[in-house]
mmCIF file with all atom_site columns, C-alpha atoms in Angstrom:
data_model
loop_
_atom_site.group_PDB
_atom_site.id
_atom_site.type_symbol
_atom_site.label_atom_id
_atom_site.label_alt_id
_atom_site.label_comp_id
_atom_site.label_asym_id
_atom_site.label_entity_id
_atom_site.label_seq_id
_atom_site.pdbx_PDB_ins_code
_atom_site.Cartn_x
_atom_site.Cartn_y
_atom_site.Cartn_z
_atom_site.occupancy
_atom_site.B_iso_or_equiv
_atom_site.pdbx_formal_charge
_atom_site.auth_seq_id
_atom_site.auth_comp_id
_atom_site.auth_asym_id
_atom_site.auth_atom_id
_atom_site.pdbx_PDB_model_num
ATOM 1   C CA . UNK A 1 1   ? 0.000  0.000  0.000  1.00 0.00 ? 1478 UNK A CA 1
ATOM 2   C CA . UNK A 1 2   ? 1.279  3.467  -0.861 1.00 0.00 ? 1479 UNK A CA 1
ATOM 3   C CA . UNK A 1 3   ? 1.796  5.753  2.113  1.00 0.00 ? 1480 UNK A CA 1
ATOM 4   C CA . UNK A 1 4   ? 2.438  9.497  2.273  1.00 0.00 ? 1481 UNK A CA 1
ATOM 5   C CA . UNK A 1 5   ? 4.114  11.540 4.991  1.00 0.00 ? 1482 UNK A CA 1
ATOM 6   C CA . UNK A 1 6   ? 3.147  15.203 5.228  1.00 0.00 ? 1483 UNK A CA 1
ATOM 7   C CA . UNK A 1 7   ? 5.665  17.266 7.178  1.00 0.00 ? 1484 UNK A CA 1
ATOM 8   C CA . UNK A 1 8   ? 4.702  20.629 8.629  1.00 0.00 ? 1485 UNK A CA 1
ATOM 9   C CA . UNK A 1 9   ? 7.719  22.923 8.445  1.00 0.00 ? 1486 UNK A CA 1
ATOM 10  C CA . UNK A 1 10  ? 10.249 22.915 5.584  1.00 0.00 ? 1487 UNK A CA 1
ATOM 11  C CA . UNK A 1 11  ? 13.185 24.431 7.457  1.00 0.00 ? 1488 UNK A CA 1
ATOM 12  C CA . UNK A 1 12  ? 16.382 22.753 8.595  1.00 0.00 ? 1489 UNK A CA 1
ATOM 13  C CA . UNK A 1 13  ? 14.639 20.486 11.060 1.00 0.00 ? 1490 UNK A CA 1
ATOM 14  C CA . UNK A 1 14  ? 12.157 19.530 8.349  1.00 0.00 ? 1491 UNK A CA 1
ATOM 15  C CA . UNK A 1 15  ? 15.023 18.383 6.137  1.00 0.00 ? 1492 UNK A CA 1
ATOM 16  C CA . UNK A 1 16  ? 16.333 16.161 8.930  1.00 0.00 ? 1493 UNK A CA 1
ATOM 17  C CA . UNK A 1 17  ? 12.870 14.697 9.537  1.00 0.00 ? 1494 UNK A CA 1
ATOM 18  C CA . UNK A 1 18  ? 12.330 14.025 5.823  1.00 0.00 ? 1495 UNK A CA 1
ATOM 19  C CA . UNK A 1 19  ? 15.707 12.338 5.495  1.00 0.00 ? 1496 UNK A CA 1
ATOM 20  C CA . UNK A 1 20  ? 14.950 10.182 8.531  1.00 0.00 ? 1497 UNK A CA 1
ATOM 21  C CA . UNK A 1 21  ? 11.557 9.212  7.103  1.00 0.00 ? 1498 UNK A CA 1
ATOM 22  C CA . UNK A 1 22  ? 13.090 8.385  3.721  1.00 0.00 ? 1499 UNK A CA 1
ATOM 23  C CA . UNK A 1 23  ? 15.647 6.102  5.367  1.00 0.00 ? 1500 UNK A CA 1
ATOM 24  C CA . UNK A 1 24  ? 12.874 4.276  7.241  1.00 0.00 ? 1501 UNK A CA 1
ATOM 25  C CA . UNK A 1 25  ? 11.542 2.957  3.888  1.00 0.00 ? 1502 UNK A CA 1
ATOM 26  C CA . UNK A 1 26  ? 7.954  3.294  5.086  1.00 0.00 ? 1503 UNK A CA 1
ATOM 27  C CA . UNK A 1 27  ? 6.724  6.149  2.903  1.00 0.00 ? 1504 UNK A CA 1
ATOM 28  C CA . UNK A 1 28  ? 6.368  6.195  -0.874 1.00 0.00 ? 1505 UNK A CA 1
ATOM 29  C CA . UNK A 1 29  ? 5.952  9.978  -0.847 1.00 0.00 ? 1506 UNK A CA 1
ATOM 30  C CA . UNK A 1 30  ? 7.180  12.730 1.483  1.00 0.00 ? 1507 UNK A CA 1
ATOM 31  C CA . UNK A 1 31  ? 5.806  16.255 1.043  1.00 0.00 ? 1508 UNK A CA 1
ATOM 32  C CA . UNK A 1 32  ? 5.888  19.519 2.982  1.00 0.00 ? 1509 UNK A CA 1
ATOM 33  C CA . UNK A 1 33  ? 3.407  22.121 4.151  1.00 0.00 ? 1510 UNK A CA 1
ATOM 34  C CA . UNK A 1 34  ? 5.043  25.490 4.771  1.00 0.00 ? 1511 UNK A CA 1
ATOM 35  C CA . UNK A 1 35  ? 3.992  29.157 4.877  1.00 0.00 ? 1512 UNK A CA 1
ATOM 36  C CA . UNK A 1 36  ? 6.590  29.933 2.177  1.00 0.00 ? 1513 UNK A CA 1
ATOM 37  C CA . UNK A 1 37  ? 4.860  27.767 -0.435 1.00 0.00 ? 1514 UNK A CA 1
ATOM 38  C CA . UNK A 1 38  ? 4.496  30.729 -2.834 1.00 0.00 ? 1515 UNK A CA 1
ATOM 39  C CA . UNK A 1 39  ? 8.278  30.989 -3.202 1.00 0.00 ? 1516 UNK A CA 1
ATOM 40  C CA . UNK A 1 40  ? 9.531  27.629 -1.909 1.00 0.00 ? 1517 UNK A CA 1
ATOM 41  C CA . UNK A 1 41  ? 8.414  24.793 -4.156 1.00 0.00 ? 1518 UNK A CA 1
ATOM 42  C CA . UNK A 1 42  ? 10.963 22.121 -3.247 1.00 0.00 ? 1519 UNK A CA 1
ATOM 43  C CA . UNK A 1 43  ? 13.316 21.208 -0.430 1.00 0.00 ? 1520 UNK A CA 1
ATOM 44  C CA . UNK A 1 44  ? 15.899 18.894 -1.910 1.00 0.00 ? 1521 UNK A CA 1
ATOM 45  C CA . UNK A 1 45  ? 13.911 16.079 -3.523 1.00 0.00 ? 1522 UNK A CA 1
ATOM 46  C CA . UNK A 1 46  ? 10.714 16.852 -1.589 1.00 0.00 ? 1523 UNK A CA 1
ATOM 47  C CA . UNK A 1 47  ? 7.856  19.053 -2.809 1.00 0.00 ? 1524 UNK A CA 1
ATOM 48  C CA . UNK A 1 48  ? 6.277  21.903 -0.833 1.00 0.00 ? 1525 UNK A CA 1
ATOM 49  C CA . UNK A 1 49  ? 2.590  21.770 -1.748 1.00 0.00 ? 1526 UNK A CA 1
ATOM 50  C CA . UNK A 1 50  ? 0.547  23.999 0.560  1.00 0.00 ? 1527 UNK A CA 1
ATOM 51  C CA . UNK A 1 51  ? 0.300  26.042 3.737  1.00 0.00 ? 1528 UNK A CA 1
ATOM 52  C CA . UNK A 1 52  ? 0.123  24.277 7.117  1.00 0.00 ? 1529 UNK A CA 1
ATOM 53  C CA . UNK A 1 53  ? -3.363 25.582 7.940  1.00 0.00 ? 1530 UNK A CA 1
ATOM 54  C CA . UNK A 1 54  ? -4.752 23.500 5.066  1.00 0.00 ? 1531 UNK A CA 1
ATOM 55  C CA . UNK A 1 55  ? -3.514 20.209 6.512  1.00 0.00 ? 1532 UNK A CA 1
ATOM 56  C CA . UNK A 1 56  ? -6.966 18.657 6.944  1.00 0.00 ? 1533 UNK A CA 1
ATOM 57  C CA . UNK A 1 57  ? -7.756 18.597 3.240  1.00 0.00 ? 1534 UNK A CA 1
ATOM 58  C CA . UNK A 1 58  ? -5.102 15.904 2.696  1.00 0.00 ? 1535 UNK A CA 1
ATOM 59  C CA . UNK A 1 59  ? -6.306 13.604 5.452  1.00 0.00 ? 1536 UNK A CA 1
ATOM 60  C CA . UNK A 1 60  ? -6.985 9.945  4.599  1.00 0.00 ? 1537 UNK A CA 1
ATOM 61  C CA . UNK A 1 61  ? -5.978 6.540  5.944  1.00 0.00 ? 1538 UNK A CA 1
ATOM 62  C CA . UNK A 1 62  ? -2.827 6.454  3.784  1.00 0.00 ? 1539 UNK A CA 1
ATOM 63  C CA . UNK A 1 63  ? -1.441 9.764  5.089  1.00 0.00 ? 1540 UNK A CA 1
ATOM 64  C CA . UNK A 1 64  ? 0.659  10.362 8.211  1.00 0.00 ? 1541 UNK A CA 1
ATOM 65  C CA . UNK A 1 65  ? 1.599  13.797 9.537  1.00 0.00 ? 1542 UNK A CA 1
ATOM 66  C CA . UNK A 1 66  ? 4.704  15.029 11.328 1.00 0.00 ? 1543 UNK A CA 1
ATOM 67  C CA . UNK A 1 67  ? 5.529  18.428 12.843 1.00 0.00 ? 1544 UNK A CA 1
ATOM 68  C CA . UNK A 1 68  ? 9.121  19.422 12.074 1.00 0.00 ? 1545 UNK A CA 1
ATOM 69  C CA . UNK A 1 69  ? 9.421  22.695 13.956 1.00 0.00 ? 1546 UNK A CA 1
ATOM 70  C CA . UNK A 1 70  ? 12.552 23.038 16.060 1.00 0.00 ? 1547 UNK A CA 1
ATOM 71  C CA . UNK A 1 71  ? 11.060 25.595 18.461 1.00 0.00 ? 1548 UNK A CA 1
ATOM 72  C CA . UNK A 1 72  ? 9.486  23.613 21.284 1.00 0.00 ? 1549 UNK A CA 1
ATOM 73  C CA . UNK A 1 73  ? 6.464  25.830 21.785 1.00 0.00 ? 1550 UNK A CA 1
ATOM 74  C CA . UNK A 1 74  ? 5.760  26.095 18.056 1.00 0.00 ? 1551 UNK A CA 1
ATOM 75  C CA . UNK A 1 75  ? 5.983  22.320 17.736 1.00 0.00 ? 1552 UNK A CA 1
ATOM 76  C CA . UNK A 1 76  ? 3.597  21.935 20.674 1.00 0.00 ? 1553 UNK A CA 1
ATOM 77  C CA . UNK A 1 77  ? 1.008  24.243 19.142 1.00 0.00 ? 1554 UNK A CA 1
ATOM 78  C CA . UNK A 1 78  ? 1.001  22.433 15.806 1.00 0.00 ? 1555 UNK A CA 1
ATOM 79  C CA . UNK A 1 79  ? 1.006  18.937 17.244 1.00 0.00 ? 1556 UNK A CA 1
ATOM 80  C CA . UNK A 1 80  ? -1.982 19.872 19.386 1.00 0.00 ? 1557 UNK A CA 1
ATOM 81  C CA . UNK A 1 81  ? -3.786 21.039 16.219 1.00 0.00 ? 1558 UNK A CA 1
ATOM 82  C CA . UNK A 1 82  ? -3.074 17.682 14.578 1.00 0.00 ? 1559 UNK A CA 1
ATOM 83  C CA . UNK A 1 83  ? -4.411 15.841 17.620 1.00 0.00 ? 1560 UNK A CA 1
ATOM 84  C CA . UNK A 1 84  ? -7.610 17.904 17.551 1.00 0.00 ? 1561 UNK A CA 1
ATOM 85  C CA . UNK A 1 85  ? -7.869 17.202 13.814 1.00 0.00 ? 1562 UNK A CA 1
ATOM 86  C CA . UNK A 1 86  ? -7.697 13.450 14.533 1.00 0.00 ? 1563 UNK A CA 1
ATOM 87  C CA . UNK A 1 87  ? -5.116 12.786 11.831 1.00 0.00 ? 1564 UNK A CA 1
ATOM 88  C CA . UNK A 1 88  ? -2.524 10.001 11.857 1.00 0.00 ? 1565 UNK A CA 1
ATOM 89  C CA . UNK A 1 89  ? 0.617  11.305 13.585 1.00 0.00 ? 1566 UNK A CA 1
ATOM 90  C CA . UNK A 1 90  ? 3.959  9.677  12.825 1.00 0.00 ? 1567 UNK A CA 1
ATOM 91  C CA . UNK A 1 91  ? 6.873  8.919  15.120 1.00 0.00 ? 1568 UNK A CA 1
ATOM 92  C CA . UNK A 1 92  ? 10.152 8.916  13.186 1.00 0.00 ? 1569 UNK A CA 1
ATOM 93  C CA . UNK A 1 93  ? 13.133 6.814  14.295 1.00 0.00 ? 1570 UNK A CA 1
ATOM 94  C CA . UNK A 1 94  ? 16.206 6.735  12.088 1.00 0.00 ? 1571 UNK A CA 1
ATOM 95  C CA . UNK A 1 95  ? 17.333 3.163  11.287 1.00 0.00 ? 1572 UNK A CA 1
ATOM 96  C CA . UNK A 1 96  ? 20.792 3.856  12.704 1.00 0.00 ? 1573 UNK A CA 1
ATOM 97  C CA . UNK A 1 97  ? 19.376 4.832  16.114 1.00 0.00 ? 1574 UNK A CA 1
ATOM 98  C CA . UNK A 1 98  ? 19.603 2.224  18.864 1.00 0.00 ? 1575 UNK A CA 1
ATOM 99  C CA . UNK A 1 99  ? 16.342 2.199  20.823 1.00 0.00 ? 1576 UNK A CA 1
ATOM 100 C CA . UNK A 1 100 ? 15.649 -0.493 23.402 1.00 0.00 ? 1577 UNK A CA 1
ATOM 101 C CA . UNK A 1 101 ? 12.436 -2.454 22.994 1.00 0.00 ? 1578 UNK A CA 1
ATOM 102 C CA . UNK A 1 102 ? 11.697 -1.426 26.589 1.00 0.00 ? 1579 UNK A CA 1
ATOM 103 C CA . UNK A 1 103 ? 11.564 2.275  25.726 1.00 0.00 ? 1580 UNK A CA 1
ATOM 104 C CA . UNK A 1 104 ? 8.179  4.012  25.425 1.00 0.00 ? 1581 UNK A CA 1
ATOM 105 C CA . UNK A 1 105 ? 7.988  6.781  22.822 1.00 0.00 ? 1582 UNK A CA 1
ATOM 106 C CA . UNK A 1 106 ? 4.864  8.852  22.283 1.00 0.00 ? 1583 UNK A CA 1
ATOM 107 C CA . UNK A 1 107 ? 3.549  10.274 19.018 1.00 0.00 ? 1584 UNK A CA 1
ATOM 108 C CA . UNK A 1 108 ? 5.258  12.991 17.031 1.00 0.00 ? 1585 UNK A CA 1
ATOM 109 C CA . UNK A 1 109 ? 8.766  12.360 18.325 1.00 0.00 ? 1586 UNK A CA 1
ATOM 110 C CA . UNK A 1 110 ? 11.898 12.311 16.153 1.00 0.00 ? 1587 UNK A CA 1
ATOM 111 C CA . UNK A 1 111 ? 14.870 10.125 17.075 1.00 0.00 ? 1588 UNK A CA 1
ATOM 112 C CA . UNK A 1 112 ? 17.743 11.111 14.803 1.00 0.00 ? 1589 UNK A CA 1
ATOM 113 C CA . UNK A 1 113 ? 20.669 9.207  13.329 1.00 0.00 ? 1590 UNK A CA 1
ATOM 114 C CA . UNK A 1 114 ? 23.012 7.411  15.768 1.00 0.00 ? 1591 UNK A CA 1
ATOM 115 C CA . UNK A 1 115 ? 21.003 8.362  18.849 1.00 0.00 ? 1592 UNK A CA 1
ATOM 116 C CA . UNK A 1 116 ? 20.831 5.802  21.670 1.00 0.00 ? 1593 UNK A CA 1
ATOM 117 C CA . UNK A 1 117 ? 17.920 5.386  24.092 1.00 0.00 ? 1594 UNK A CA 1
ATOM 118 C CA . UNK A 1 118 ? 18.416 2.709  26.709 1.00 0.00 ? 1595 UNK A CA 1
ATOM 119 C CA . UNK A 1 119 ? 15.899 0.470  28.551 1.00 0.00 ? 1596 UNK A CA 1
ATOM 120 C CA . UNK A 1 120 ? 12.913 1.792  30.476 1.00 0.00 ? 1597 UNK A CA 1
ATOM 121 C CA . UNK A 1 121 ? 13.313 5.382  29.403 1.00 0.00 ? 1598 UNK A CA 1
ATOM 122 C CA . UNK A 1 122 ? 10.129 7.256  28.476 1.00 0.00 ? 1599 UNK A CA 1
ATOM 123 C CA . UNK A 1 123 ? 9.934  9.868  25.734 1.00 0.00 ? 1600 UNK A CA 1
ATOM 124 C CA . UNK A 1 124 ? 6.902  12.162 25.600 1.00 0.00 ? 1601 UNK A CA 1
ATOM 125 C CA . UNK A 1 125 ? 4.875  13.746 22.819 1.00 0.00 ? 1602 UNK A CA 1
ATOM 126 C CA . UNK A 1 126 ? 6.689  15.703 20.140 1.00 0.00 ? 1603 UNK A CA 1
ATOM 127 C CA . UNK A 1 127 ? 10.207 15.335 21.497 1.00 0.00 ? 1604 UNK A CA 1
ATOM 128 C CA . UNK A 1 128 ? 13.450 15.603 19.551 1.00 0.00 ? 1605 UNK A CA 1
ATOM 129 C CA . UNK A 1 129 ? 16.323 13.281 20.407 1.00 0.00 ? 1606 UNK A CA 1
ATOM 130 C CA . UNK A 1 130 ? 18.857 14.740 18.027 1.00 0.00 ? 1607 UNK A CA 1
ATOM 131 C CA . UNK A 1 131 ? 21.863 13.309 16.217 1.00 0.00 ? 1608 UNK A CA 1
ATOM 132 C CA . UNK A 1 132 ? 24.128 11.078 18.342 1.00 0.00 ? 1609 UNK A CA 1
ATOM 133 C CA . UNK A 1 133 ? 22.411 11.978 21.617 1.00 0.00 ? 1610 UNK A CA 1
ATOM 134 C CA . UNK A 1 134 ? 22.649 9.280  24.299 1.00 0.00 ? 1611 UNK A CA 1
ATOM 135 C CA . UNK A 1 135 ? 19.820 8.728  26.788 1.00 0.00 ? 1612 UNK A CA 1
ATOM 136 C CA . UNK A 1 136 ? 20.611 6.071  29.378 1.00 0.00 ? 1613 UNK A CA 1
ATOM 137 C CA . UNK A 1 137 ? 18.287 3.825  31.403 1.00 0.00 ? 1614 UNK A CA 1
ATOM 138 C CA . UNK A 1 138 ? 15.145 5.025  33.199 1.00 0.00 ? 1615 UNK A CA 1
ATOM 139 C CA . UNK A 1 139 ? 15.244 8.586  31.903 1.00 0.00 ? 1616 UNK A CA 1
ATOM 140 C CA . UNK A 1 140 ? 12.082 10.635 31.426 1.00 0.00 ? 1617 UNK A CA 1
ATOM 141 C CA . UNK A 1 141 ? 11.715 13.285 28.725 1.00 0.00 ? 1618 UNK A CA 1
ATOM 142 C CA . UNK A 1 142 ? 8.391  15.007 29.161 1.00 0.00 ? 1619 UNK A CA 1
ATOM 143 C CA . UNK A 1 143 ? 6.419  16.429 26.237 1.00 0.00 ? 1620 UNK A CA 1
ATOM 144 C CA . UNK A 1 144 ? 8.034  18.736 23.643 1.00 0.00 ? 1621 UNK A CA 1
ATOM 145 C CA . UNK A 1 145 ? 11.577 18.430 24.946 1.00 0.00 ? 1622 UNK A CA 1
ATOM 146 C CA . UNK A 1 146 ? 14.513 18.925 22.560 1.00 0.00 ? 1623 UNK A CA 1
ATOM 147 C CA . UNK A 1 147 ? 17.772 17.127 23.292 1.00 0.00 ? 1624 UNK A CA 1
ATOM 148 C CA . UNK A 1 148 ? 20.383 18.638 20.953 1.00 0.00 ? 1625 UNK A CA 1
ATOM 149 C CA . UNK A 1 149 ? 23.095 16.681 19.086 1.00 0.00 ? 1626 UNK A CA 1
ATOM 150 C CA . UNK A 1 150 ? 25.775 14.986 21.113 1.00 0.00 ? 1627 UNK A CA 1
ATOM 151 C CA . UNK A 1 151 ? 24.117 15.269 24.536 1.00 0.00 ? 1628 UNK A CA 1
ATOM 152 C CA . UNK A 1 152 ? 24.824 12.500 27.034 1.00 0.00 ? 1629 UNK A CA 1
ATOM 153 C CA . UNK A 1 153 ? 22.433 11.621 29.859 1.00 0.00 ? 1630 UNK A CA 1
ATOM 154 C CA . UNK A 1 154 ? 23.281 9.136  32.592 1.00 0.00 ? 1631 UNK A CA 1
ATOM 155 C CA . UNK A 1 155 ? 20.482 7.039  34.074 1.00 0.00 ? 1632 UNK A CA 1
ATOM 156 C CA . UNK A 1 156 ? 17.321 8.315  35.764 1.00 0.00 ? 1633 UNK A CA 1
ATOM 157 C CA . UNK A 1 157 ? 17.473 11.869 34.404 1.00 0.00 ? 1634 UNK A CA 1
ATOM 158 C CA . UNK A 1 158 ? 14.171 13.751 34.145 1.00 0.00 ? 1635 UNK A CA 1
ATOM 159 C CA . UNK A 1 159 ? 13.577 16.721 31.837 1.00 0.00 ? 1636 UNK A CA 1
ATOM 160 C CA . UNK A 1 160 ? 10.457 18.880 32.151 1.00 0.00 ? 1637 UNK A CA 1
ATOM 161 C CA . UNK A 1 161 ? 8.015  19.798 29.399 1.00 0.00 ? 1638 UNK A CA 1
ATOM 162 C CA . UNK A 1 162 ? 9.276  22.270 26.747 1.00 0.00 ? 1639 UNK A CA 1
ATOM 163 C CA . UNK A 1 163 ? 12.881 22.296 27.952 1.00 0.00 ? 1640 UNK A CA 1
ATOM 164 C CA . UNK A 1 164 ? 15.835 22.535 25.573 1.00 0.00 ? 1641 UNK A CA 1
ATOM 165 C CA . UNK A 1 165 ? 19.172 20.870 26.304 1.00 0.00 ? 1642 UNK A CA 1
ATOM 166 C CA . UNK A 1 166 ? 21.939 22.427 24.207 1.00 0.00 ? 1643 UNK A CA 1
ATOM 167 C CA . UNK A 1 167 ? 24.468 20.676 22.018 1.00 0.00 ? 1644 UNK A CA 1
ATOM 168 C CA . UNK A 1 168 ? 27.036 18.547 23.797 1.00 0.00 ? 1645 UNK A CA 1
ATOM 169 C CA . UNK A 1 169 ? 25.582 18.812 27.314 1.00 0.00 ? 1646 UNK A CA 1
ATOM 170 C CA . UNK A 1 170 ? 26.384 16.185 29.933 1.00 0.00 ? 1647 UNK A CA 1
ATOM 171 C CA . UNK A 1 171 ? 23.917 15.311 32.709 1.00 0.00 ? 1648 UNK A CA 1
ATOM 172 C CA . UNK A 1 172 ? 24.859 13.027 35.592 1.00 0.00 ? 1649 UNK A CA 1
ATOM 173 C CA . UNK A 1 173 ? 22.588 10.339 36.990 1.00 0.00 ? 1650 UNK A CA 1
ATOM 174 C CA . UNK A 1 174 ? 19.389 11.154 38.837 1.00 0.00 ? 1651 UNK A CA 1
ATOM 175 C CA . UNK A 1 175 ? 19.232 14.822 37.869 1.00 0.00 ? 1652 UNK A CA 1
ATOM 176 C CA . UNK A 1 176 ? 15.924 16.658 37.422 1.00 0.00 ? 1653 UNK A CA 1
ATOM 177 C CA . UNK A 1 177 ? 15.686 19.569 34.987 1.00 0.00 ? 1654 UNK A CA 1
ATOM 178 C CA . UNK A 1 178 ? 12.531 21.668 35.263 1.00 0.00 ? 1655 UNK A CA 1
ATOM 179 C CA . UNK A 1 179 ? 9.834  22.820 32.851 1.00 0.00 ? 1656 UNK A CA 1
ATOM 180 C CA . UNK A 1 180 ? 10.612 25.285 30.021 1.00 0.00 ? 1657 UNK A CA 1
ATOM 181 C CA . UNK A 1 181 ? 14.290 25.616 30.873 1.00 0.00 ? 1658 UNK A CA 1
ATOM 182 C CA . UNK A 1 182 ? 17.240 26.104 28.533 1.00 0.00 ? 1659 UNK A CA 1
ATOM 183 C CA . UNK A 1 183 ? 20.595 24.488 29.220 1.00 0.00 ? 1660 UNK A CA 1
ATOM 184 C CA . UNK A 1 184 ? 23.402 26.044 27.213 1.00 0.00 ? 1661 UNK A CA 1
ATOM 185 C CA . UNK A 1 185 ? 25.772 24.236 24.881 1.00 0.00 ? 1662 UNK A CA 1
ATOM 186 C CA . UNK A 1 186 ? 28.486 22.189 26.549 1.00 0.00 ? 1663 UNK A CA 1
ATOM 187 C CA . UNK A 1 187 ? 27.062 22.533 30.058 1.00 0.00 ? 1664 UNK A CA 1
ATOM 188 C CA . UNK A 1 188 ? 27.662 19.849 32.670 1.00 0.00 ? 1665 UNK A CA 1
ATOM 189 C CA . UNK A 1 189 ? 24.637 19.394 34.913 1.00 0.00 ? 1666 UNK A CA 1
ATOM 190 C CA . UNK A 1 190 ? 25.478 17.985 38.345 1.00 0.00 ? 1667 UNK A CA 1
ATOM 191 C CA . UNK A 1 191 ? 22.662 19.568 40.399 1.00 0.00 ? 1668 UNK A CA 1
ATOM 192 C CA . UNK A 1 192 ? 18.895 19.730 39.876 1.00 0.00 ? 1669 UNK A CA 1
ATOM 193 C CA . UNK A 1 193 ? 17.688 22.760 37.903 1.00 0.00 ? 1670 UNK A CA 1
ATOM 194 C CA . UNK A 1 194 ? 14.321 24.448 38.367 1.00 0.00 ? 1671 UNK A CA 1
ATOM 195 C CA . UNK A 1 195 ? 11.577 25.592 35.979 1.00 0.00 ? 1672 UNK A CA 1
ATOM 196 C CA . UNK A 1 196 ? 11.807 28.576 33.594 1.00 0.00 ? 1673 UNK A CA 1
ATOM 197 C CA . UNK A 1 197 ? 15.529 29.269 33.769 1.00 0.00 ? 1674 UNK A CA 1
ATOM 198 C CA . UNK A 1 198 ? 18.526 29.548 31.482 1.00 0.00 ? 1675 UNK A CA 1
ATOM 199 C CA . UNK A 1 199 ? 21.583 27.727 32.841 1.00 0.00 ? 1676 UNK A CA 1
ATOM 200 C CA . UNK A 1 200 ? 25.099 27.455 31.405 1.00 0.00 ? 1677 UNK A CA 1
ATOM 201 C CA . UNK A 1 201 ? 28.589 26.383 32.362 1.00 0.00 ? 1678 UNK A CA 1
ATOM 202 C CA . UNK A 1 202 ? 30.589 23.681 34.114 1.00 0.00 ? 1679 UNK A CA 1
ATOM 203 C CA . UNK A 1 203 ? 28.913 23.008 36.421 1.00 0.00 ? 1680 UNK A CA 1
ATOM 204 C CA . UNK A 1 204 ? 25.671 24.413 35.012 1.00 0.00 ? 1681 UNK A CA 1
ATOM 205 C CA . UNK A 1 205 ? 24.259 27.380 36.925 1.00 0.00 ? 1682 UNK A CA 1
ATOM 206 C CA . UNK A 1 206 ? 21.306 29.668 36.385 1.00 0.00 ? 1683 UNK A CA 1
ATOM 207 C CA . UNK A 1 207 ? 22.189 32.942 34.658 1.00 0.00 ? 1684 UNK A CA 1
ATOM 208 C CA . UNK A 1 208 ? 18.669 34.326 34.130 1.00 0.00 ? 1685 UNK A CA 1
ATOM 209 C CA . UNK A 1 209 ? 14.986 33.516 34.042 1.00 0.00 ? 1686 UNK A CA 1
ATOM 210 C CA . UNK A 1 210 ? 13.328 32.118 30.926 1.00 0.00 ? 1687 UNK A CA 1
ATOM 211 C CA . UNK A 1 211 ? 9.973  33.546 29.870 1.00 0.00 ? 1688 UNK A CA 1
ATOM 212 C CA . UNK A 1 212 ? 7.201  31.273 31.216 1.00 0.00 ? 1689 UNK A CA 1
ATOM 213 C CA . UNK A 1 213 ? 4.853  29.665 28.672 1.00 0.00 ? 1690 UNK A CA 1
ATOM 214 C CA . UNK A 1 214 ? 1.399  28.140 28.936 1.00 0.00 ? 1691 UNK A CA 1
ATOM 215 C CA . UNK A 1 215 ? 1.475  24.357 29.289 1.00 0.00 ? 1692 UNK A CA 1
#
């Protein structure tokens, strides 16, 4: 049976998602919805066919949807629209990723090339586990979390909804990172971090508040 993947968002993250989907060998067609459709007709080999707000007119039982928006809050808003629209929502896992059969991954998540997710970890709605990130046993990523390339989590780490963990971060075992927080590139997290903060450094420390968002 032919199967189509419609990706919302034709930016850089959309390219990564499309490449992942193509490597999965599940979809016979991959197409984009993007606000720039009037000027952007193709992204690589993939067509841009319409604006995101028109997503429902393509719905049928042979179509899956995926939100490829890097911004956590933007991804949340669009995934919630897809859920309300009762469309089929894809989860994309690159074939080179190593994901234990004991891991639970919710809809709309992308697990990129060479990522590792070890047993009994739980990954929420619309998360990004980016290229070569390593998530050890019993970790919990709540909804709409983005783990940037090259991050390494020891076991039993928890990350709150809408938080972003910057490229190359290291997090020791048992650490809790709060809701809607940003951890800067290369940080080493050895103490729990609270909600709505920006933290950087070795060891990671709060440098300012992050603007709260509705969850």
